Amino acid sequence: MYSTLRKALFSLDPERAHHLTIDAVGAAERLGLMSLFAKPVVNDPVELMGLTLPNPVGLAAGLDKNAQAFNGFGALGFGFVEVGTVTPRPQPGNPLPRVFRLEEAEAIINRMGFNNQGVDYLVNRVRRRRYGGVLGINVGKNFDTPAERAADDYCLCMEKVYPYADYITANVSSPNTKGLRDLQFGDSLNRLLGRLKEKQQQLAAGSDRYVPLAVKIAPDMEDEAIARIAEALRSYEIDGVIATNTTIDKSPVKSLPHGTEEGGLSGKPLRDKSTRVIRQLAKALNGELPIIGVGGITDGESAAEKVRAGATAVQIYTGLIYRGPELVKEAAEAIALARREKVED
């Protein structure tokens, strides 16, 4: 069924197809029709940041920025769903066109720029959730907030989403907001993590409920930078790390139509780069906090590869666009097999 739907969607402009998909998934869930698309997913529970997932395959942030269809996506068998990135104030994002399919490479380049309706809109959506699974909320800063005040934006969003999130992710790695990736390094990272941890502790004390905090990082860094990030995450007792966001390296697709567009590259060409970061992170972290692996998961083997490299769970986005709901089932089965083989070894 999905192959037919994909042909129709791929005949449209990518962003228009995206909005139609969000509307359709939301409507299908409200009408009780998601079972037509969902595939039975293996029961393979895993512990992640103190949360129990029914399986380790999640939906990555970015697909449902405004939490308009997460109830429907949750019905596709995902072990967890992450919405956002959301910012304190609504913002339109970058000018159109800003999404490009590279079908030959099973990839997408986007330069969306955190387009979203703002944190208050998202909170109004998630406070009425029907999805009973684990829900992550991904937060960021507005494009016009100076870097020295970025922590204010993250903390404001954290405070507003805290009562409704099962975990919160701070996105410091999108290439489409000017200067955002600089927050991953040195004093900027330490100041941000310090503020985030302080806010988390305040909110936990005030609500008697601890919501784990993860940080999402970029794939475009050398081993030394990865080691420094790992040390900072340990030092500030961050609960988890998501590796990775999209890459600014277009060399694998530069000969393809749209292959040199500005923005972040996701999909199959990101697979090896993301896995390398996961492997290096796992070595540096030595099991002290879990890794969620993202990037280039298009089949079961590429999902299992992330787990063998050191990830506790994975997330998919671009692969879902190219493969459909079948990928959730395939990835979960492959990871379950990889986990069993690891135990037997």
XYZ file of C-alpha atoms in Angstrom:
345
model
C 0.000 0.000 0.000
C 2.742 2.465 0.906
C 4.493 2.111 -2.456
C 1.371 3.463 -4.142
C 1.059 6.306 -1.649
C 4.725 7.144 -2.076
C 4.375 7.530 -5.831
C 1.569 10.001 -5.284
C 3.426 11.927 -2.588
C 6.667 12.032 -4.569
C 4.814 13.622 -7.467
C 4.264 16.669 -5.240
C 6.621 19.335 -3.948
C 8.405 17.799 -0.907
C 7.117 20.300 1.635
C 3.557 20.106 0.334
C 3.783 16.303 0.528
C 5.004 16.629 4.101
C 2.057 18.784 5.174
C -0.413 16.448 3.452
C 1.126 13.481 5.250
C 0.837 15.176 8.636
C -2.817 16.029 7.946
C -3.566 12.511 6.693
C -1.903 10.739 9.633
C -3.714 12.974 12.093
C -7.069 12.375 10.408
C -6.516 8.614 10.098
C -5.782 8.344 13.814
C -8.870 10.333 14.759
C -10.976 8.050 12.532
C -9.405 4.887 13.926
C -7.819 3.902 10.610
C -4.139 3.639 11.543
C -4.381 -0.149 11.781
C -4.564 -0.195 7.977
C -0.964 1.049 7.854
C 0.601 -0.343 11.021
C 2.554 -3.598 11.001
C 2.831 -5.799 14.116
C 6.122 -4.908 15.796
C 8.204 -7.321 17.869
C 7.958 -6.901 21.637
C 11.537 -6.087 22.639
C 11.499 -3.902 25.773
C 14.520 -1.727 26.491
C 15.389 0.716 29.273
C 16.319 4.211 28.083
C 17.063 7.077 30.498
C 14.936 5.365 33.132
C 12.045 4.884 30.715
C 10.788 1.508 29.484
C 10.268 1.332 25.719
C 8.246 -1.527 24.172
C 10.858 -1.604 21.407
C 13.933 0.528 20.650
C 12.753 2.116 17.371
C 11.601 5.729 17.670
C 10.398 8.518 15.423
C 12.961 11.312 15.176
C 12.142 14.963 15.788
C 11.470 17.135 12.771
C 8.714 15.134 11.123
C 6.011 16.356 13.516
C 7.350 19.735 14.613
C 4.073 21.023 16.042
C 2.764 17.770 17.567
C -0.097 17.652 15.075
C 0.055 13.930 14.270
C 2.070 12.232 17.021
C -0.952 10.228 18.170
C -1.129 8.693 14.697
C 2.604 8.102 14.355
C 2.566 6.422 17.745
C 0.053 3.916 16.390
C 2.555 2.713 13.749
C 4.412 0.605 16.298
C 7.149 3.000 17.338
C 8.694 2.366 20.739
C 8.786 6.123 21.318
C 7.984 9.333 19.449
C 9.778 12.680 19.540
C 8.103 15.934 18.446
C 9.592 19.377 17.728
C 11.975 21.121 17.368
C 9.927 23.838 19.057
C 11.041 27.382 19.920
C 9.691 29.909 22.448
C 8.058 32.063 19.768
C 6.478 30.987 16.464
C 8.734 31.471 13.466
C 8.306 30.823 9.727
C 11.709 29.279 9.101
C 13.836 29.859 6.026
C 12.493 30.959 2.616
C 11.010 28.454 0.168
C 12.029 26.151 -1.440
C 13.808 24.510 1.465
C 13.300 20.742 1.098
C 14.810 18.655 -1.718
C 14.512 14.937 -2.444
C 17.508 13.060 -3.789
C 15.694 9.873 -4.729
C 18.671 8.107 -6.280
C 20.480 8.372 -2.945
C 17.398 7.813 -0.720
C 18.221 11.157 0.840
C 16.789 14.582 1.607
C 18.411 17.993 1.958
C 16.475 20.462 4.089
C 17.067 23.980 5.341
C 13.781 24.402 7.184
C 15.156 26.590 9.991
C 13.038 25.491 12.973
C 9.758 26.542 11.358
C 7.116 25.949 14.025
C 4.057 27.430 15.739
C 5.837 28.063 19.024
C 5.951 26.231 22.322
C 2.510 27.313 23.545
C 0.867 25.800 20.458
C 2.758 22.533 20.935
C 1.858 22.355 24.626
C -1.829 22.740 23.780
C -1.476 19.739 21.460
C 0.437 17.400 23.756
C -1.586 18.150 26.872
C -4.504 16.357 25.146
C -2.468 13.355 24.015
C -4.082 10.019 23.297
C -0.785 8.315 22.553
C 0.109 6.268 25.610
C 3.744 5.606 24.733
C 6.942 7.490 25.512
C 6.882 11.043 24.154
C 9.980 13.164 23.751
C 9.850 16.912 23.104
C 12.735 18.549 21.239
C 13.477 22.202 22.048
C 15.624 24.888 20.456
C 16.201 28.618 20.247
C 14.588 31.241 18.039
C 16.689 32.268 15.051
C 17.027 35.861 16.283
C 18.016 35.042 19.854
C 21.707 35.922 20.356
C 24.005 33.009 21.188
C 24.759 34.470 24.614
C 21.045 34.265 25.461
C 20.370 30.884 23.863
C 20.083 29.162 27.244
C 17.134 31.436 28.091
C 15.199 30.032 25.122
C 16.013 26.422 25.946
C 15.080 26.877 29.604
C 11.820 28.643 28.778
C 10.803 25.794 26.472
C 11.870 23.211 29.050
C 9.705 24.824 31.699
C 6.626 24.860 29.459
C 6.924 21.304 28.124
C 8.181 19.665 31.329
C 4.754 18.571 32.657
C 3.881 16.850 29.363
C 7.167 15.289 28.209
C 8.543 11.876 29.084
C 11.954 13.214 28.094
C 13.264 16.486 26.660
C 15.910 16.942 23.962
C 17.997 20.080 23.528
C 18.782 20.465 19.831
C 22.165 22.172 19.487
C 23.067 20.639 16.134
C 20.756 21.808 13.367
C 22.798 23.383 10.539
C 19.862 25.576 9.521
C 19.872 28.123 12.371
C 22.882 30.414 12.161
C 25.379 29.862 14.968
C 23.416 27.035 16.613
C 26.107 24.399 16.152
C 28.609 26.606 17.971
C 26.713 25.703 21.161
C 28.226 22.194 20.947
C 31.718 23.342 21.805
C 33.867 24.738 24.618
C 32.553 27.341 27.043
C 29.311 27.730 25.082
C 28.468 24.066 25.640
C 29.435 24.164 29.310
C 27.316 27.252 29.989
C 24.323 25.753 28.190
C 24.554 22.352 29.877
C 24.962 24.008 33.254
C 21.833 26.092 32.770
C 19.839 23.141 31.404
C 20.792 20.883 34.293
C 19.991 23.573 36.833
C 16.567 24.127 35.232
C 15.893 20.389 35.142
C 16.696 20.069 38.845
C 14.469 23.039 39.715
C 11.554 21.616 37.715
C 12.000 18.161 39.204
C 12.018 19.543 42.733
C 8.922 21.625 42.063
C 6.910 18.826 40.496
C 8.214 15.698 42.242
C 8.745 14.261 38.753
C 12.098 13.759 37.049
C 12.046 14.200 33.256
C 15.265 13.003 31.569
C 17.257 15.412 29.418
C 19.069 14.471 26.208
C 21.264 16.531 23.885
C 21.266 16.086 20.093
C 24.644 16.502 18.412
C 25.960 16.828 14.848
C 27.844 14.221 12.805
C 30.439 16.645 11.463
C 33.121 16.530 14.128
C 36.453 14.842 14.701
C 37.202 12.266 17.391
C 38.727 14.840 19.755
C 35.586 17.003 19.633
C 33.410 13.945 20.263
C 35.512 13.076 23.311
C 35.148 16.627 24.682
C 31.379 16.536 24.224
C 31.222 13.166 25.959
C 33.187 14.567 28.899
C 30.850 17.560 29.173
C 27.755 15.348 29.050
C 29.153 13.188 31.847
C 30.272 16.177 33.893
C 26.827 17.797 33.865
C 25.028 14.465 34.345
C 22.971 14.742 31.164
C 20.709 11.710 30.838
C 21.267 10.795 27.191
C 22.676 11.851 23.832
C 21.127 11.655 20.364
C 23.638 11.054 17.590
C 23.240 12.462 15.068
C 21.511 15.337 13.322
C 21.886 15.989 9.588
C 25.285 16.558 7.954
C 26.595 19.574 6.054
C 28.906 17.271 4.050
C 27.352 16.972 0.586
C 30.272 15.138 -1.037
C 28.369 11.812 -1.381
C 25.576 13.498 -3.375
C 27.271 16.465 -5.065
C 26.799 14.983 -8.560
C 23.049 14.489 -8.103
C 20.296 17.014 -8.884
C 19.918 19.283 -5.812
C 23.038 17.670 -4.330
C 24.729 20.990 -3.612
C 21.745 22.766 -2.051
C 22.368 24.490 1.275
C 21.041 22.684 4.319
C 21.391 19.405 6.162
C 21.670 16.078 4.359
C 19.773 13.127 5.811
C 19.066 9.590 4.679
C 21.245 6.799 3.358
C 24.409 8.877 2.729
C 24.521 9.773 6.448
C 24.695 6.157 7.603
C 28.453 5.673 8.008
C 29.143 9.158 9.352
C 26.485 8.796 12.048
C 27.596 5.304 13.011
C 31.197 6.487 13.386
C 30.098 9.185 15.848
C 28.056 6.638 17.809
C 31.008 4.280 17.997
C 33.350 7.028 19.227
C 30.767 8.313 21.710
C 30.206 4.834 23.100
C 33.944 4.434 23.631
C 34.237 7.838 25.335
C 31.117 7.469 27.489
C 31.888 3.896 28.576
C 28.225 3.163 29.261
C 27.685 6.123 31.588
C 24.753 7.454 29.558
C 22.740 5.966 26.702
C 22.998 6.869 23.033
C 20.057 7.151 20.648
C 21.330 6.464 17.139
C 19.955 8.415 14.181
C 21.087 8.797 10.595
C 20.858 6.682 7.467
C 18.562 3.961 8.810
C 16.825 2.605 5.715
C 16.571 -1.101 6.515
C 16.970 -3.591 9.342
C 20.729 -3.972 8.980
C 21.422 -0.240 9.203
C 19.293 -0.102 12.372
C 21.071 -3.063 13.973
C 24.417 -1.533 12.998
C 23.691 1.484 15.231
C 23.021 -0.808 18.191
C 26.162 -2.841 17.554
C 28.090 0.458 17.483
C 26.808 1.326 20.963
C 23.317 2.810 20.672
C 20.620 1.737 23.115
C 17.808 2.815 20.779
C 17.427 4.347 17.330
C 15.240 6.904 15.589
C 14.129 7.098 11.962
C 12.829 9.912 9.766
C 14.042 10.010 6.145
C 13.982 6.212 5.948
C 10.315 6.306 6.921
C 9.607 8.629 4.004
C 11.271 6.265 1.536
C 10.242 2.921 3.046
C 7.016 3.589 4.947
C 5.739 1.905 8.148
C 7.300 -1.425 7.151
C 10.643 0.018 8.216
C 9.539 0.250 11.868
C 8.826 -3.488 11.968
C 11.987 -4.412 10.033
C 14.246 -2.249 12.194
C 12.761 -3.558 15.446
C 13.192 -7.190 14.362
C 16.785 -6.658 13.269
C 17.675 -4.910 16.534
C 16.007 -7.654 18.591
C 18.148 -10.228 16.766
C 21.316 -8.164 17.266
C 20.562 -7.815 20.978
C 20.026 -11.568 21.345
C 23.281 -12.309 19.522
C 25.126 -9.899 21.826
C 23.765 -11.680 24.920
C 24.732 -15.076 23.500
C 28.270 -13.879 22.799
